[in-house]
Tab-separated table of C-alpha atoms (C1' of nucleotides) in Angstrom:
chain	number	residue	atom	x	y	z
G	1	MET	CA	74.510	2.800	17.844
G	2	THR	CA	72.663	2.521	14.512
G	3	GLU	CA	72.834	-1.265	14.725
G	4	ARG	CA	69.490	-2.590	13.701
G	5	LYS	CA	68.172	-5.985	13.124
G	6	ARG	CA	69.078	-7.449	9.807
G	7	ILE	CA	66.151	-7.482	7.419
G	8	ARG	CA	65.843	-10.263	5.014
G	9	LYS	CA	64.192	-9.409	1.654
G	10	SER	CA	63.374	-11.323	-1.503
G	11	PRO	CA	66.176	-11.318	-4.117
G	12	ALA	CA	63.935	-9.495	-6.524
G	13	VAL	CA	63.258	-6.653	-4.197
G	14	ARG	CA	66.871	-6.433	-3.147
G	15	ARG	CA	68.007	-6.420	-6.715
G	16	ASP	CA	65.684	-3.482	-7.361
G	17	GLU	CA	66.937	-1.508	-4.365
G	18	ILE	CA	70.461	-1.958	-5.565
G	19	ARG	CA	69.748	-0.881	-9.162
G	20	GLY	CA	67.701	2.082	-7.788
G	21	ALA	CA	70.560	3.240	-5.613
G	22	ALA	CA	73.071	2.771	-8.464
G	23	ARG	CA	70.905	4.873	-10.719
G	24	ALA	CA	70.404	7.582	-8.215
G	25	ILE	CA	74.190	7.781	-7.535
G	26	ALA	CA	74.913	7.840	-11.316
G	27	LEU	CA	72.535	10.832	-11.835
G	28	GLU	CA	73.807	12.732	-8.717
G	29	GLN	CA	77.496	12.092	-8.747
G	30	GLY	CA	78.475	10.487	-12.075
G	31	LEU	CA	78.969	7.088	-13.372
G	32	SER	CA	82.372	6.674	-11.718
G	33	ALA	CA	80.794	7.216	-8.328
G	34	VAL	CA	78.748	3.933	-8.672
G	35	THR	CA	80.946	1.793	-6.547
G	36	GLN	CA	80.280	-1.188	-4.542
G	37	ARG	CA	80.598	0.633	-1.306
G	38	ALA	CA	78.647	3.759	-2.295
G	39	VAL	CA	75.755	1.551	-3.464
G	40	ALA	CA	75.785	-0.563	-0.294
G	41	GLU	CA	75.796	2.443	1.920
G	42	ARG	CA	72.851	4.023	0.156
G	43	VAL	CA	70.830	0.827	0.313
G	44	GLY	CA	71.886	0.290	3.904
G	45	ILE	CA	73.600	-3.096	3.444
G	46	VAL	CA	77.051	-4.415	3.533
G	47	PRO	CA	79.368	-4.006	0.476
G	48	GLY	CA	79.644	-7.807	0.036
G	49	LEU	CA	75.959	-8.125	-0.569
G	50	VAL	CA	76.191	-5.879	-3.640
G	51	THR	CA	78.602	-8.126	-5.390
G	52	HIS	CA	76.425	-11.053	-4.306
G	53	TYR	CA	73.628	-9.618	-6.500
G	54	VAL	CA	75.871	-8.193	-9.189
G	55	ASP	CA	78.407	-10.401	-11.049
G	56	ARG	CA	80.790	-7.575	-11.836
G	57	MET	CA	80.573	-3.840	-10.935
G	58	GLU	CA	81.568	-2.960	-14.472
G	59	LEU	CA	78.494	-4.688	-15.682
G	60	LEU	CA	76.203	-2.890	-13.212
G	61	VAL	CA	77.533	0.411	-14.340
G	62	ALA	CA	76.869	-0.534	-17.940
G	63	GLU	CA	73.318	-1.628	-17.204
G	64	ILE	CA	72.452	1.543	-15.234
G	65	PHE	CA	73.820	3.589	-18.110
G	66	ARG	CA	71.551	1.657	-20.520
G	67	GLU	CA	68.689	2.244	-18.024
G	68	ILE	CA	69.227	6.006	-17.940
G	69	ALA	CA	69.754	6.381	-21.630
G	70	ARG	CA	66.626	4.366	-22.499
G	71	GLU	CA	64.548	6.341	-20.059
G	72	GLU	CA	65.496	9.571	-21.637
G	73	LEU	CA	65.012	8.361	-25.111
G	74	GLU	CA	61.517	7.052	-24.344
G	75	GLN	CA	60.579	10.313	-22.623
G	76	VAL	CA	61.589	12.343	-25.695
G	77	ARG	CA	59.932	9.823	-27.946
G	78	GLY	CA	56.771	10.400	-25.962
G	79	GLU	CA	56.971	14.195	-26.325
G	80	VAL	CA	57.666	13.998	-29.990
G	81	ALA	CA	54.790	11.575	-30.594
G	82	GLY	CA	52.426	14.029	-28.904
G	83	ALA	CA	53.370	16.839	-31.335
G	84	GLY	CA	51.020	17.933	-34.162
G	85	GLY	CA	52.546	18.172	-37.586
G	86	ASP	CA	55.807	16.924	-39.057
G	87	VAL	CA	57.434	20.269	-38.725
G	88	ASP	CA	56.295	20.500	-35.107
G	89	ARG	CA	57.751	17.109	-34.397
G	90	VAL	CA	61.210	18.168	-35.438
G	91	LEU	CA	60.938	21.428	-33.474
G	92	VAL	CA	59.783	19.548	-30.384
G	93	LEU	CA	62.561	17.081	-30.845
G	94	LEU	CA	65.193	19.989	-30.891
G	95	ARG	CA	63.647	21.663	-27.940
G	96	GLU	CA	63.822	18.441	-25.894
G	97	LEU	CA	67.481	17.879	-27.088
G	98	ILE	CA	68.767	21.421	-26.306
G	99	GLY	CA	66.292	23.485	-24.349
G	100	ASP	CA	64.826	21.032	-21.925
G	101	TYR	CA	67.827	18.776	-21.901
G	102	ARG	CA	68.576	17.090	-18.587
G	103	ARG	CA	71.852	18.181	-17.115
G	104	ASP	CA	72.272	15.046	-15.086
G	105	VAL	CA	71.768	12.730	-18.043
G	106	ALA	CA	74.155	14.795	-20.215
G	107	LEU	CA	76.832	14.332	-17.615
G	108	VAL	CA	76.194	10.598	-17.469
G	109	TRP	CA	76.720	10.529	-21.223
G	110	VAL	CA	79.994	12.296	-20.876
G	111	ASP	CA	81.032	9.950	-18.164
G	112	GLY	CA	80.060	7.071	-20.388
G	113	TRP	CA	82.235	8.249	-23.210
G	114	SER	CA	85.193	8.697	-20.930
G	115	LEU	CA	84.731	5.413	-19.037
G	116	SER	CA	83.997	3.241	-22.060
G	117	ARG	CA	87.725	3.253	-22.849
G	118	ARG	CA	88.339	0.977	-19.886
G	119	ASN	CA	84.973	-0.707	-19.538
G	120	ASP	CA	84.129	-2.861	-22.474
G	121	ASP	CA	80.529	-3.714	-21.292
G	122	LEU	CA	79.869	-0.027	-21.042
G	123	ALA	CA	81.281	0.651	-24.478
G	124	ALA	CA	79.074	-1.907	-26.077
G	125	VAL	CA	75.974	-0.410	-24.340
G	126	LEU	CA	77.061	3.126	-25.344
G	127	THR	CA	77.201	2.339	-29.059
G	128	GLU	CA	73.873	0.484	-28.883
G	129	GLU	CA	72.177	3.450	-27.241
G	130	ALA	CA	73.772	5.902	-29.509
G	131	ARG	CA	72.499	3.962	-32.554
G	132	ALA	CA	68.963	3.918	-31.032
G	133	TRP	CA	69.115	7.682	-30.729
G	134	GLU	CA	70.262	7.999	-34.346
G	135	GLU	CA	67.578	5.776	-35.548
G	136	PHE	CA	64.916	7.557	-33.724
G	137	VAL	CA	66.012	11.019	-34.995
G	138	ALA	CA	66.407	9.573	-38.464
G	139	ALA	CA	62.898	8.300	-38.318
G	140	VAL	CA	61.422	11.601	-37.354
G	141	LEU	CA	63.369	13.266	-40.176
G	142	ALA	CA	62.403	10.732	-42.724
G	143	ASP	CA	58.729	11.027	-41.828
G	144	GLY	CA	58.941	14.721	-42.426
G	145	HIS	CA	60.676	14.160	-45.664
G	146	ARG	CA	57.982	11.743	-46.822
G	147	ALA	CA	55.307	14.146	-45.937
G	148	GLU	CA	57.235	16.831	-47.848
G	149	ALA	CA	57.240	19.063	-44.820
G	150	LEU	CA	61.019	19.243	-44.834
G	151	HIS	CA	64.032	18.287	-46.944
G	152	ALA	CA	66.015	15.281	-45.567
G	153	PRO	CA	67.119	13.061	-48.424
G	154	ASP	CA	69.802	11.257	-46.345
G	155	ALA	CA	67.953	11.121	-43.016
G	156	LEU	CA	70.517	8.955	-41.270
G	157	ALA	CA	73.468	11.257	-42.034
G	158	LEU	CA	71.482	14.254	-40.931
G	159	ALA	CA	70.508	12.487	-37.830
G	160	ARG	CA	74.012	11.726	-36.895
G	161	PHE	CA	74.853	15.230	-37.354
G	162	VAL	CA	71.971	16.470	-35.264
G	163	VAL	CA	72.744	13.873	-32.459
G	164	GLY	CA	76.501	14.544	-32.384
G	165	ALA	CA	75.893	18.416	-32.446
G	166	THR	CA	73.368	18.404	-29.658
G	167	ASP	CA	75.440	15.984	-27.606
G	168	GLY	CA	78.317	18.400	-27.698
G	169	LEU	CA	76.125	21.328	-26.978
G	170	SER	CA	74.468	19.813	-23.984
G	171	ALA	CA	77.842	18.675	-22.673
G	172	GLN	CA	79.052	22.233	-22.933
G	173	ALA	CA	75.869	23.483	-21.222
G	174	ALA	CA	76.107	20.893	-18.500
G	175	VAL	CA	79.598	21.840	-17.509
G	176	TRP	CA	79.436	25.643	-17.668
G	177	ALA	CA	75.804	26.240	-17.818
G	178	GLY	CA	74.660	29.647	-18.797
G	179	TYR	CA	73.830	29.966	-22.440
G	180	GLU	CA	71.218	27.368	-23.278
G	181	ALA	CA	68.570	29.801	-24.191
G	182	GLU	CA	70.554	31.792	-26.720
G	183	THR	CA	71.936	28.517	-28.061
G	184	LEU	CA	68.552	26.950	-28.584
G	185	GLY	CA	67.517	29.604	-31.093
G	186	THR	CA	70.726	29.128	-33.003
G	187	VAL	CA	70.460	25.446	-33.200
G	188	VAL	CA	66.794	25.503	-34.252
G	189	ARG	CA	67.483	27.974	-36.989
G	190	THR	CA	70.555	26.118	-38.198
G	191	VAL	CA	68.854	22.736	-38.403
G	192	ALA	CA	65.656	24.236	-39.764
G	193	GLY	CA	67.694	25.762	-42.495
G	194	LEU	CA	69.409	22.507	-43.198
G	195	LEU	CA	66.051	20.813	-43.527
G	196	ARG	CA	64.828	23.680	-45.605
G	197	ILE	CA	61.925	24.347	-43.329
G	198	PRO	CA	60.322	27.617	-44.509
G	199	ARG	CA	61.384	30.568	-42.413
G	200	GLU	CA	57.794	31.621	-41.693
G	201	GLU	CA	57.182	28.251	-40.002
G	202	LEU	CA	59.757	29.270	-37.409
G	203	THR	CA	58.771	32.899	-36.862
G	204	LEU	CA	55.174	32.011	-36.206
G	205	ARG	CA	56.398	29.601	-33.527
G	206	GLY	CA	58.607	32.215	-31.893
G	207	TYR	CA	62.026	31.016	-32.931
X	1	MET	CA	118.367	-7.227	-12.666
X	2	THR	CA	117.742	-3.825	-14.187
X	3	GLU	CA	119.271	-2.111	-11.211
X	4	ARG	CA	121.293	0.718	-12.545
X	5	LYS	CA	123.161	3.524	-10.884
X	6	ARG	CA	120.932	6.451	-9.851
X	7	ILE	CA	121.289	9.312	-12.198
X	8	ARG	CA	121.088	12.813	-10.836
X	9	LYS	CA	119.686	15.492	-13.055
X	10	SER	CA	118.923	19.145	-12.774
X	11	PRO	CA	115.517	19.985	-11.557
X	12	ALA	CA	114.572	21.688	-14.791
X	13	VAL	CA	115.389	18.616	-16.820
X	14	ARG	CA	113.635	16.232	-14.455
X	15	ARG	CA	110.568	18.455	-14.481
X	16	ASP	CA	110.474	18.343	-18.253
X	17	GLU	CA	110.819	14.602	-18.146
X	18	ILE	CA	107.955	14.248	-15.807
X	19	ARG	CA	105.679	16.586	-17.733
X	20	GLY	CA	106.620	14.803	-20.995
X	21	ALA	CA	105.710	11.424	-19.670
X	22	ALA	CA	102.451	12.784	-18.232
X	23	ARG	CA	101.614	14.307	-21.531
X	24	ALA	CA	102.253	11.055	-23.445
X	25	ILE	CA	100.225	8.984	-21.028
X	26	ALA	CA	97.359	11.394	-21.193
X	27	LEU	CA	97.312	11.059	-25.072
X	28	GLU	CA	97.793	7.321	-25.077
X	29	GLN	CA	95.663	6.143	-22.196
X	30	GLY	CA	93.500	9.107	-21.157
X	31	LEU	CA	93.767	11.720	-18.478
X	32	SER	CA	92.724	9.373	-15.667
X	33	ALA	CA	95.743	7.188	-16.488
X	34	VAL	CA	98.106	10.043	-15.400
X	35	THR	CA	99.062	8.706	-12.026
X	36	GLN	CA	101.941	9.100	-9.814
X	37	ARG	CA	103.116	5.580	-10.440
X	38	ALA	CA	102.427	5.471	-14.177
X	39	VAL	CA	104.501	8.641	-14.649
X	40	ALA	CA	107.203	7.419	-12.383
X	41	GLU	CA	107.485	4.144	-14.299
X	42	ARG	CA	107.653	5.885	-17.655
X	43	VAL	CA	110.343	8.270	-16.551
X	44	GLY	CA	112.280	5.501	-14.728
X	45	ILE	CA	112.200	6.913	-11.381
X	46	VAL	CA	110.538	6.259	-8.061
X	47	PRO	CA	106.951	7.379	-7.437
X	48	GLY	CA	107.913	9.588	-4.519
X	49	LEU	CA	110.058	11.680	-6.869
X	50	VAL	CA	107.127	12.615	-8.890
X	51	THR	CA	105.301	14.229	-6.001
X	52	HIS	CA	108.553	15.840	-5.096
X	53	TYR	CA	108.355	17.827	-8.250
X	54	VAL	CA	104.607	18.198	-8.485
X	55	ASP	CA	102.740	19.499	-5.315
X	56	ARG	CA	99.550	17.690	-6.126
X	57	MET	CA	98.767	15.190	-8.842
X	58	GLU	CA	95.414	16.842	-9.601
X	59	LEU	CA	97.379	19.983	-10.529
X	60	LEU	CA	99.706	18.072	-12.826
X	61	VAL	CA	96.712	16.619	-14.651
X	62	ALA	CA	95.174	20.074	-15.102
X	63	GLU	CA	98.396	21.477	-16.314
X	64	ILE	CA	98.906	18.613	-18.796
X	65	PHE	CA	95.433	19.106	-20.086
X	66	ARG	CA	96.145	22.862	-20.661
X	67	GLU	CA	99.309	21.939	-22.471
X	68	ILE	CA	97.563	19.631	-24.892
X	69	ALA	CA	94.607	21.901	-25.484
X	70	ARG	CA	96.765	24.938	-26.126
X	71	GLU	CA	99.012	22.972	-28.479
X	72	GLU	CA	96.024	21.904	-30.525
X	73	LEU	CA	94.640	25.344	-30.672
X	74	GLU	CA	97.972	26.882	-31.742
X	75	GLN	CA	98.334	24.240	-34.488
X	76	VAL	CA	94.854	24.958	-35.779
X	77	ARG	CA	95.546	28.647	-35.511
X	78	GLY	CA	98.593	28.196	-37.705
X	79	GLU	CA	96.668	26.238	-40.387
X	80	VAL	CA	94.003	28.796	-40.553
X	81	ALA	CA	96.384	31.715	-40.670
X	82	GLY	CA	98.087	30.185	-43.621
X	83	ALA	CA	94.736	29.949	-45.609
X	84	GLY	CA	93.995	32.502	-48.391
X	85	GLY	CA	90.685	34.264	-48.235
X	86	ASP	CA	88.104	34.664	-45.442
X	87	VAL	CA	85.931	31.872	-46.824
X	88	ASP	CA	88.907	29.586	-47.120
X	89	ARG	CA	89.834	30.289	-43.601
X	90	VAL	CA	86.494	29.205	-42.351
X	91	LEU	CA	86.677	26.082	-44.473
X	92	VAL	CA	90.082	25.217	-43.352
X	93	LEU	CA	88.919	25.740	-39.734
X	94	LEU	CA	86.072	23.235	-40.133
X	95	ARG	CA	88.295	20.811	-41.867
X	96	GLU	CA	90.772	20.882	-38.988
X	97	LEU	CA	87.937	20.604	-36.373
X	98	ILE	CA	86.199	17.628	-38.041
X	99	GLY	CA	88.107	16.084	-40.800
X	100	ASP	CA	91.700	16.201	-39.549
X	101	TYR	CA	90.626	16.216	-35.867
X	102	ARG	CA	93.073	14.356	-33.506
X	103	ARG	CA	91.441	11.383	-31.985
X	104	ASP	CA	93.694	11.311	-28.974
X	105	VAL	CA	93.124	14.998	-28.239
X	106	ALA	CA	89.355	14.579	-28.641
X	107	LEU	CA	89.415	11.791	-26.060
X	108	VAL	CA	91.423	13.957	-23.668
X	109	TRP	CA	88.706	16.594	-23.982
X	110	VAL	CA	86.041	14.031	-23.138
X	111	ASP	CA	88.079	12.912	-20.114
X	112	GLY	CA	88.431	16.458	-19.136
X	113	TRP	CA	84.756	17.016	-19.181
X	114	SER	CA	84.129	13.931	-17.081
X	115	LEU	CA	86.993	14.452	-14.586
X	116	SER	CA	86.303	18.093	-14.041
X	117	ARG	CA	83.448	17.232	-11.757
X	118	ARG	CA	85.910	15.958	-9.175
X	119	ASN	CA	89.012	18.022	-10.065
X	120	ASP	CA	88.480	21.717	-9.523
X	121	ASP	CA	91.830	22.730	-10.983
X	122	LEU	CA	91.031	20.808	-14.122
X	123	ALA	CA	87.530	22.348	-14.202
X	124	ALA	CA	89.120	25.874	-14.107
X	125	VAL	CA	91.521	25.031	-16.890
X	126	LEU	CA	88.760	23.428	-18.977
X	127	THR	CA	86.697	26.592	-18.982
X	128	GLU	CA	89.661	28.724	-19.868
X	129	GLU	CA	90.683	26.635	-22.821
X	130	ALA	CA	87.107	26.392	-24.073
X	131	ARG	CA	86.812	30.087	-23.908
X	132	ALA	CA	89.929	30.492	-25.873
X	133	TRP	CA	88.627	28.223	-28.544
X	134	GLU	CA	85.342	30.174	-28.660
X	135	GLU	CA	87.170	33.385	-28.990
X	136	PHE	CA	89.471	32.111	-31.778
X	137	VAL	CA	86.552	30.794	-33.781
X	138	ALA	CA	84.596	33.941	-33.158
X	139	ALA	CA	87.565	36.035	-34.373
X	140	VAL	CA	87.663	34.095	-37.634
X	141	LEU	CA	84.003	34.491	-38.160
X	142	ALA	CA	84.053	38.147	-37.291
X	143	ASP	CA	86.816	38.742	-39.867
X	144	GLY	CA	84.808	37.039	-42.510
X	145	HIS	CA	81.821	39.117	-41.582
X	146	ARG	CA	83.757	42.442	-41.756
X	147	ALA	CA	85.102	41.429	-45.108
X	148	GLU	CA	81.500	40.624	-46.230
X	149	ALA	CA	82.570	37.186	-47.302
X	150	LEU	CA	80.008	35.631	-44.933
X	151	HIS	CA	77.164	36.492	-42.702
X	152	ALA	CA	77.958	36.343	-38.924
X	153	PRO	CA	76.349	39.093	-37.072
X	154	ASP	CA	76.687	37.497	-33.567
X	155	ALA	CA	80.049	35.894	-34.106
X	156	LEU	CA	80.377	34.670	-30.614
X	157	ALA	CA	77.154	32.900	-30.468
X	158	LEU	CA	77.873	31.250	-33.742
X	159	ALA	CA	81.299	30.271	-32.594
X	160	ARG	CA	79.853	28.577	-29.473
X	161	PHE	CA	77.508	26.639	-31.705
X	162	VAL	CA	80.343	25.583	-34.007
X	163	VAL	CA	82.632	24.578	-31.118
X	164	GLY	CA	79.910	22.724	-29.289
X	165	ALA	CA	78.743	20.888	-32.361
X	166	THR	CA	82.196	19.929	-33.584
X	167	ASP	CA	83.200	18.812	-30.010
X	168	GLY	CA	80.242	16.490	-29.921
X	169	LEU	CA	80.914	15.183	-33.433
X	170	SER	CA	84.708	14.526	-32.814
X	171	ALA	CA	83.793	12.833	-29.482
X	172	GLN	CA	81.343	10.553	-31.436
X	173	ALA	CA	83.931	9.804	-34.090
X	174	ALA	CA	86.565	9.219	-31.493
X	175	VAL	CA	84.651	6.466	-29.747
X	176	TRP	CA	83.147	4.698	-32.629
X	177	ALA	CA	85.234	5.872	-35.459
X	178	GLY	CA	83.829	5.222	-38.890
X	179	TYR	CA	81.889	8.095	-40.389
X	180	GLU	CA	84.171	11.053	-40.276
X	181	ALA	CA	84.285	11.549	-44.047
X	182	GLU	CA	80.539	11.642	-44.584
X	183	THR	CA	80.153	13.829	-41.605
X	184	LEU	CA	82.506	16.461	-42.722
X	185	GLY	CA	80.595	17.282	-45.834
X	186	THR	CA	77.396	17.689	-43.827
X	187	VAL	CA	79.068	19.919	-41.262
X	188	VAL	CA	80.733	22.101	-43.830
X	189	ARG	CA	77.448	22.525	-45.785
X	190	THR	CA	75.502	23.199	-42.726
X	191	VAL	CA	77.822	25.762	-41.225
X	192	ALA	CA	78.240	27.333	-44.703
X	193	GLY	CA	74.572	27.625	-45.040
X	194	LEU	CA	74.321	29.211	-41.588
X	195	LEU	CA	77.038	31.703	-42.624
X	196	ARG	CA	75.309	32.279	-45.933
X	197	ILE	CA	78.471	31.417	-47.861
X	198	PRO	CA	77.431	31.101	-51.507
X	199	ARG	CA	76.873	27.540	-52.664
X	200	GLU	CA	79.305	27.931	-55.534
X	201	GLU	CA	82.068	28.754	-53.243
X	202	LEU	CA	81.716	25.247	-51.758
X	203	THR	CA	81.240	23.296	-55.005
X	204	LEU	CA	84.291	24.699	-56.564
X	205	ARG	CA	86.159	23.602	-53.542
X	206	GLY	CA	84.832	20.091	-53.623
X	207	TYR	CA	82.376	20.047	-50.808
L	1	DC	C1'	140.817	15.553	-3.197
L	2	DG	C1'	137.358	16.385	0.270
L	3	DA	C1'	133.224	18.619	1.843
L	4	DC	C1'	128.811	20.234	0.970
L	5	DT	C1'	124.313	20.611	-1.366
L	6	DT	C1'	120.372	18.295	-2.778
L	7	DA	C1'	118.342	15.041	-6.231
L	8	DT	C1'	117.009	10.639	-5.430
L	9	DT	C1'	115.794	6.537	-3.123
L	10	DG	C1'	113.143	3.105	-0.285
L	11	DA	C1'	110.087	2.298	3.038
L	12	DT	C1'	105.771	3.262	4.870
L	13	DC	C1'	101.126	5.243	5.779
L	14	DG	C1'	96.056	5.695	5.180
L	15	DT	C1'	92.434	5.328	1.768
L	16	DT	C1'	89.489	3.232	-1.646
L	17	DC	C1'	88.714	0.064	-4.977
L	18	DG	C1'	86.530	-4.911	-6.498
L	19	DG	C1'	86.025	-9.480	-4.923
L	20	DT	C1'	85.729	-13.844	-1.831
L	21	DC	C1'	83.998	-16.734	1.961
L	22	DA	C1'	82.744	-19.002	6.105
L	23	DA	C1'	79.508	-18.007	9.759
L	24	DT	C1'	75.095	-16.298	11.078
L	25	DA	C1'	70.265	-15.408	11.582
L	26	DA	C1'	65.792	-14.350	9.236
L	27	DC	C1'	62.110	-16.127	7.188
L	28	DT	C1'	59.412	-20.470	5.445
L	29	DA	C1'	57.537	-24.760	5.415
L	30	DC	C1'	56.577	-28.808	7.491
E	1	DG	C1'	57.639	-25.636	17.308
E	2	DT	C1'	61.233	-26.973	14.838
E	3	DA	C1'	64.185	-27.851	10.852
E	4	DG	C1'	65.833	-26.180	6.678
E	5	DT	C1'	66.844	-22.812	3.073
E	6	DT	C1'	69.393	-18.864	2.061
E	7	DA	C1'	69.734	-13.825	2.428
E	8	DT	C1'	72.888	-11.420	4.975
E	9	DT	C1'	76.901	-10.288	7.555
E	10	DG	C1'	81.686	-9.433	8.995
E	11	DA	C1'	86.149	-10.323	8.278
E	12	DC	C1'	89.223	-10.785	5.182
E	13	DC	C1'	92.389	-10.356	0.349
E	14	DG	C1'	95.374	-7.980	-3.123
E	15	DA	C1'	95.893	-3.924	-5.885
E	16	DA	C1'	96.177	0.879	-6.824
E	17	DC	C1'	95.873	5.445	-5.352
E	18	DG	C1'	98.229	10.063	-3.324
E	19	DA	C1'	101.379	11.443	-0.044
E	20	DT	C1'	105.312	11.924	3.464
E	21	DC	C1'	110.028	11.440	5.249
E	22	DA	C1'	114.501	9.956	6.846
E	23	DA	C1'	118.486	8.063	4.655
E	24	DT	C1'	121.618	7.937	0.812
E	25	DA	C1'	124.641	8.991	-2.920
E	26	DA	C1'	125.588	11.879	-7.106
E	27	DG	C1'	127.532	15.819	-8.715
E	28	DT	C1'	129.783	20.304	-7.646
E	29	DC	C1'	132.662	23.564	-5.827
E	30	DG	C1'	136.232	25.302	-2.970
DNA sequence: CGACTTATTGATCGTTCGGTCAATAACTAC
DNA sequence: GTAGTTATTGACCGAACGATCAATAAGTCG
C-alpha cells in the first residue's frame, strides 16, 4: 500500500534526520523510547539503516541527551545575558530554572539519571552537562559577588545547591504539575535570602 | 547438576519470598531490574511461578516501590520523633534527608520518577508517597511554628520546597557522589535561614 | 496408607529489543 | 548511455520481556 520508491540521500542529511527524530522522540516520550525501531519509523526508513549510521544505540541516546541539555543551557545563558544588573541576572536565572522550566527537558533529565546506571556513555555525558550547569550558575553568582550586589563567597558550593534544588523541584513539577507558581516565589525568596539580596530588591520586582 | 527436589511452600511464605527478592533487586539494581525472571532466579523458582503469585509485574514494581518509600519515611519519622526540641527535630530531619540519606533509596526514587511515565500503577503510588512525605515534613514545621521555635507560616509550601530540594540534591549525590558533606552545611543554613531559626542555635550545634 | 488438593514445573507463545549481512537499486560520473 | 559506488532494503539472529497452561508431584488429611 504505502510502498514508495526508495529515496537515496546523502549521509549528512540522513544523519541529521536520524538525530532529529531521536531528539523529538526523547522530548515527547522519554529517553528510553529512543529505540532503533522508533527512530526508523519516524524517519520513514528501515531499522537496519539506523544502526548503519549509529555505531551503538546507547551512544545515540547519550549524544541526544547532550544535545538537549546543551540547548537548554544555551537558551538560559542567553536570557540571563540579556538581563540588566547583577541582581536581575540572578532573578532571571531562577525564573528560567523554576518558573519557565521546560517540562519535557526536566523529564529527560530524570530519565538520564535513571538510565545512566546502565548506560556508561550516558553517565559520562550526564556528569559533563551537570558540571557545565554548575559552572554557569557559579559564574553568575561570582559576578554578582564581585559587583557586591549579593553575597556568595563560595559560589560553586552555592551553585551546586541551587542546581540540585531546582532540579528536584522541576522534576516534582514535571510529574505532578500543579504548584510551580507558588513554588517560584518560595525559591526566589529562599535563594535571595541566602545571597543576602536586600528584601526591597525583591518586593519592587514583584516577588 | 543443581537439580534439586521441588519444595512446596505455603502461599503466604512464597509470596513473602517473592516480595523480598523483588525488594532486594530494586535496591541493588534499580526498579527496572525487577523482572519476572530476575525475581524467579533469586528466589530459586521458575519464572512462571512469579506471575502465578503476582497478577501483573507492573503492579509488583509499584508495590515494592511503596514498600521501600514507606520504610524510609517511617525510619526518618522515628529518628525525628526521638529528637529533643522543635529546632532539633528540624535539624535531625535535614540531616536524615541530606547527610544520612540512603543512596539506594534515592536511586529508587529516581527510577520511580522515570518509570512512572509508562507505569500507571507506579505513578499513582509515587504521588501518594510524595504526598505522605510532604505532609510529614509540613507537620514537623507546623509544630515548630506553633511552639514559636521557628517561622513557618505556610508549612505545606515550605515542606514542598524542602522535599523537592532535598530530592534533587540526593539524586545528584547518588549519581556522582562526592560532595554530600559540604552540601549538608549549605542546606541546613539555607533552610534554617528560611525558617528564621536563630544563627546561634546552629553554631552551638556545629553547623 | 491412599486419595485429594494445589503449589510447582516445563514448555511455549507473542512482542520488542539491538545488531548483522547479502542483495538491491538510486544516484553519479565517465 | 552505461558502469560503478554505496545508500538502502529485507531478511535474518539471539536475547529478554510478560504471560498462559496443561502436566506433575509435594504435602495433607481422612
